[in-house]
């Protein structure tokens, strides 16, 4: 399924749903529909704005239910409020390993206005699978999800 059609599908499937139902649904749809998305989850900025707390996710269980802002790829995205693609995690110094199977990662901020509130984090078992199409697609998904924050 192309990203444009998938975006429409996601937009329709969350229409009228509350956050608790919508977020897990979107995580599941992303993992199911995009072959190179192996772990898909949400991290949310904590109330003290010093860390990220793991929200709904699909994929292997992770020990990293809390990540300090600035730490790892997720923490860098929280700090800079910009999307990040790491095509080869072995080359990234500021990286927190969740599973040895992961080779690449994309993280996209969810913003309320301009303010960082949460992020979509996706791990892939493929090497360098992400393109600017993934990024712009996921930024549109993030914009859809910002209504829940
Ligand atoms: N790899 C991330 C940590 C989260 S796991 O991928 C689920 C990072 O470097 O921030």
mmCIF file of C-alpha atoms and ligand atoms in Angstrom:
data_model
loop_
_atom_site.group_PDB
_atom_site.id
_atom_site.type_symbol
_atom_site.label_atom_id
_atom_site.label_comp_id
_atom_site.label_asym_id
_atom_site.label_seq_id
_atom_site.Cartn_x
_atom_site.Cartn_y
_atom_site.Cartn_z
ATOM 1 C CA UNK A 1 0.000 0.000 0.000
ATOM 2 C CA UNK A 2 1.380 3.421 -0.949
ATOM 3 C CA UNK A 3 1.926 6.009 1.775
ATOM 4 C CA UNK A 4 -0.827 8.299 0.450
ATOM 5 C CA UNK A 5 -3.448 5.559 0.644
ATOM 6 C CA UNK A 6 -2.132 4.386 3.988
ATOM 7 C CA UNK A 7 -2.403 7.919 5.393
ATOM 8 C CA UNK A 8 -6.037 8.031 4.277
ATOM 9 C CA UNK A 9 -6.684 4.621 5.855
ATOM 10 C CA UNK A 10 -5.189 5.771 9.164
ATOM 11 C CA UNK A 11 -7.110 9.028 9.099
ATOM 12 C CA UNK A 12 -10.384 7.130 8.561
ATOM 13 C CA UNK A 13 -9.733 4.414 11.120
ATOM 14 C CA UNK A 14 -9.112 6.845 13.988
ATOM 15 C CA UNK A 15 -12.029 9.117 13.146
ATOM 16 C CA UNK A 16 -14.107 9.580 16.321
ATOM 17 C CA UNK A 17 -11.904 7.323 18.464
ATOM 18 C CA UNK A 18 -10.403 8.339 21.785
ATOM 19 C CA UNK A 19 -6.657 8.340 22.415
ATOM 20 C CA UNK A 20 -6.570 4.985 24.250
ATOM 21 C CA UNK A 21 -8.110 3.194 21.276
ATOM 22 C CA UNK A 22 -6.644 5.246 18.436
ATOM 23 C CA UNK A 23 -2.931 5.162 19.301
ATOM 24 C CA UNK A 24 -2.586 1.349 19.578
ATOM 25 C CA UNK A 25 -4.593 0.995 16.363
ATOM 26 C CA UNK A 26 -2.272 3.306 14.448
ATOM 27 C CA UNK A 27 0.828 1.534 15.814
ATOM 28 C CA UNK A 28 -0.573 -1.816 14.669
ATOM 29 C CA UNK A 29 -1.546 -0.514 11.234
ATOM 30 C CA UNK A 30 1.891 0.980 10.614
ATOM 31 C CA UNK A 31 3.659 -2.263 11.544
ATOM 32 C CA UNK A 32 1.249 -4.393 9.512
ATOM 33 C CA UNK A 33 1.252 -2.288 6.373
ATOM 34 C CA UNK A 34 4.886 -1.262 6.001
ATOM 35 C CA UNK A 35 7.235 -4.186 5.554
ATOM 36 C CA UNK A 36 10.336 -2.458 6.939
ATOM 37 C CA UNK A 37 8.617 -1.256 10.161
ATOM 38 C CA UNK A 38 9.467 -3.915 12.753
ATOM 39 C CA UNK A 39 8.878 -2.059 16.023
ATOM 40 C CA UNK A 40 6.492 0.898 16.164
ATOM 41 C CA UNK A 41 5.818 2.881 19.305
ATOM 42 C CA UNK A 42 5.013 6.205 20.905
ATOM 43 C CA UNK A 43 7.134 7.961 23.507
ATOM 44 C CA UNK A 44 5.544 10.867 25.390
ATOM 45 C CA UNK A 45 7.242 13.793 27.092
ATOM 46 C CA UNK A 46 6.891 13.480 30.870
ATOM 47 C CA UNK A 47 5.191 16.218 32.919
ATOM 48 C CA UNK A 48 8.569 17.534 34.175
ATOM 49 C CA UNK A 49 9.762 17.590 30.508
ATOM 50 C CA UNK A 50 12.975 15.794 31.465
ATOM 51 C CA UNK A 51 12.198 12.444 29.939
ATOM 52 C CA UNK A 52 10.170 10.281 27.613
ATOM 53 C CA UNK A 53 7.753 7.652 28.765
ATOM 54 C CA UNK A 54 6.841 4.675 26.569
ATOM 55 C CA UNK A 55 3.235 4.644 25.367
ATOM 56 C CA UNK A 56 1.499 2.124 23.091
ATOM 57 C CA UNK A 57 3.803 0.022 20.918
ATOM 58 C CA UNK A 58 3.864 -3.100 18.773
ATOM 59 C CA UNK A 59 6.895 -5.356 18.481
ATOM 60 C CA UNK A 60 9.230 -6.918 21.015
ATOM 61 C CA UNK A 61 8.953 -5.778 24.634
ATOM 62 C CA UNK A 62 11.628 -3.214 25.537
ATOM 63 C CA UNK A 63 13.351 -2.346 28.820
ATOM 64 C CA UNK A 64 13.444 1.293 27.752
ATOM 65 C CA UNK A 65 10.154 2.486 29.163
ATOM 66 C CA UNK A 66 11.815 5.758 30.219
ATOM 67 C CA UNK A 67 14.426 7.686 28.216
ATOM 68 C CA UNK A 68 15.995 10.949 29.483
ATOM 69 C CA UNK A 69 15.715 13.900 27.065
ATOM 70 C CA UNK A 70 19.004 14.068 25.114
ATOM 71 C CA UNK A 71 19.760 10.337 25.432
ATOM 72 C CA UNK A 72 19.577 8.033 22.431
ATOM 73 C CA UNK A 73 17.959 8.845 19.121
ATOM 74 C CA UNK A 74 14.624 9.321 20.878
ATOM 75 C CA UNK A 75 16.100 11.748 23.405
ATOM 76 C CA UNK A 76 17.812 13.750 20.662
ATOM 77 C CA UNK A 77 14.541 14.140 18.773
ATOM 78 C CA UNK A 78 12.855 15.315 21.995
ATOM 79 C CA UNK A 79 15.632 17.842 22.569
ATOM 80 C CA UNK A 80 15.840 19.196 19.006
ATOM 81 C CA UNK A 81 12.177 18.759 18.045
ATOM 82 C CA UNK A 82 13.123 17.512 14.563
ATOM 83 C CA UNK A 83 12.788 14.159 12.780
ATOM 84 C CA UNK A 84 15.830 11.872 12.707
ATOM 85 C CA UNK A 85 16.711 8.967 10.448
ATOM 86 C CA UNK A 86 19.561 6.656 11.470
ATOM 87 C CA UNK A 87 20.193 4.284 8.570
ATOM 88 C CA UNK A 88 22.822 2.260 10.451
ATOM 89 C CA UNK A 89 22.493 2.291 14.223
ATOM 90 C CA UNK A 90 26.018 0.847 14.639
ATOM 91 C CA UNK A 91 27.340 4.203 13.384
ATOM 92 C CA UNK A 92 25.325 6.337 15.834
ATOM 93 C CA UNK A 93 27.178 7.173 19.061
ATOM 94 C CA UNK A 94 24.139 8.501 20.920
ATOM 95 C CA UNK A 95 22.005 5.383 20.510
ATOM 96 C CA UNK A 96 20.189 3.137 22.990
ATOM 97 C CA UNK A 97 20.016 -0.469 21.760
ATOM 98 C CA UNK A 98 16.690 -2.205 22.323
ATOM 99 C CA UNK A 99 17.304 -5.375 20.353
ATOM 100 C CA UNK A 100 20.273 -6.803 18.452
ATOM 101 C CA UNK A 101 17.982 -7.273 15.422
ATOM 102 C CA UNK A 102 17.564 -3.538 14.903
ATOM 103 C CA UNK A 103 19.671 -2.010 12.149
ATOM 104 C CA UNK A 104 17.998 1.332 11.545
ATOM 105 C CA UNK A 105 15.585 3.760 13.154
ATOM 106 C CA UNK A 106 13.374 6.734 12.345
ATOM 107 C CA UNK A 107 11.904 9.040 14.969
ATOM 108 C CA UNK A 108 9.399 11.794 14.211
ATOM 109 C CA UNK A 109 8.133 14.390 16.697
ATOM 110 C CA UNK A 110 4.454 14.876 17.487
ATOM 111 C CA UNK A 111 3.930 18.595 18.061
ATOM 112 C CA UNK A 112 1.198 20.635 19.684
ATOM 113 C CA UNK A 113 1.568 23.846 17.743
ATOM 114 C CA UNK A 114 5.369 24.050 17.669
ATOM 115 C CA UNK A 115 5.844 22.395 21.047
ATOM 116 C CA UNK A 116 7.269 18.858 21.265
ATOM 117 C CA UNK A 117 4.821 16.580 23.121
ATOM 118 C CA UNK A 118 5.535 13.029 21.934
ATOM 119 C CA UNK A 119 7.133 11.041 19.139
ATOM 120 C CA UNK A 120 6.652 8.105 16.805
ATOM 121 C CA UNK A 121 9.637 5.750 17.043
ATOM 122 C CA UNK A 122 10.167 3.047 14.417
ATOM 123 C CA UNK A 123 12.907 0.408 14.360
ATOM 124 C CA UNK A 124 13.741 -1.684 11.319
ATOM 125 C CA UNK A 125 15.633 -4.936 10.947
ATOM 126 C CA UNK A 126 16.690 -3.733 7.483
ATOM 127 C CA UNK A 127 19.767 -1.695 6.725
ATOM 128 C CA UNK A 128 19.036 1.839 5.403
ATOM 129 C CA UNK A 129 15.378 1.286 4.457
ATOM 130 C CA UNK A 130 14.098 4.800 5.229
ATOM 131 C CA UNK A 131 13.626 7.532 2.616
ATOM 132 C CA UNK A 132 12.329 11.082 2.733
ATOM 133 C CA UNK A 133 8.956 9.534 1.792
ATOM 134 C CA UNK A 134 8.880 7.654 5.112
ATOM 135 C CA UNK A 135 9.724 10.876 6.902
ATOM 136 C CA UNK A 136 7.070 13.032 5.241
ATOM 137 C CA UNK A 137 4.475 10.255 5.602
ATOM 138 C CA UNK A 138 5.227 9.809 9.315
ATOM 139 C CA UNK A 139 5.220 13.575 9.889
ATOM 140 C CA UNK A 140 1.675 13.592 8.467
ATOM 141 C CA UNK A 141 0.710 10.704 10.749
ATOM 142 C CA UNK A 142 2.234 12.657 13.669
ATOM 143 C CA UNK A 143 0.106 15.676 12.725
ATOM 144 C CA UNK A 144 -3.012 13.461 12.808
ATOM 145 C CA UNK A 145 -2.033 12.141 16.253
ATOM 146 C CA UNK A 146 -1.345 15.606 17.685
ATOM 147 C CA UNK A 147 -5.092 16.001 18.319
ATOM 148 C CA UNK A 148 -4.664 13.530 21.218
ATOM 149 C CA UNK A 149 -2.232 15.821 23.055
HETATM 150 N N1 LIG B 1 16.771 3.132 19.992
HETATM 151 C C1 LIG B 1 16.131 4.167 20.741
HETATM 152 C C2 LIG B 1 15.604 3.650 22.051
HETATM 153 C C3 LIG B 1 14.195 3.185 21.991
HETATM 154 S S1 LIG B 1 14.019 1.660 21.308
HETATM 155 O O1 LIG B 1 14.334 1.746 19.873
HETATM 156 C C4 LIG B 1 12.481 1.074 21.473
HETATM 157 C C5 LIG B 1 17.079 5.315 20.983
HETATM 158 O O2 LIG B 1 18.267 5.244 20.644
HETATM 159 O O3 LIG B 1 16.648 6.313 21.541
#
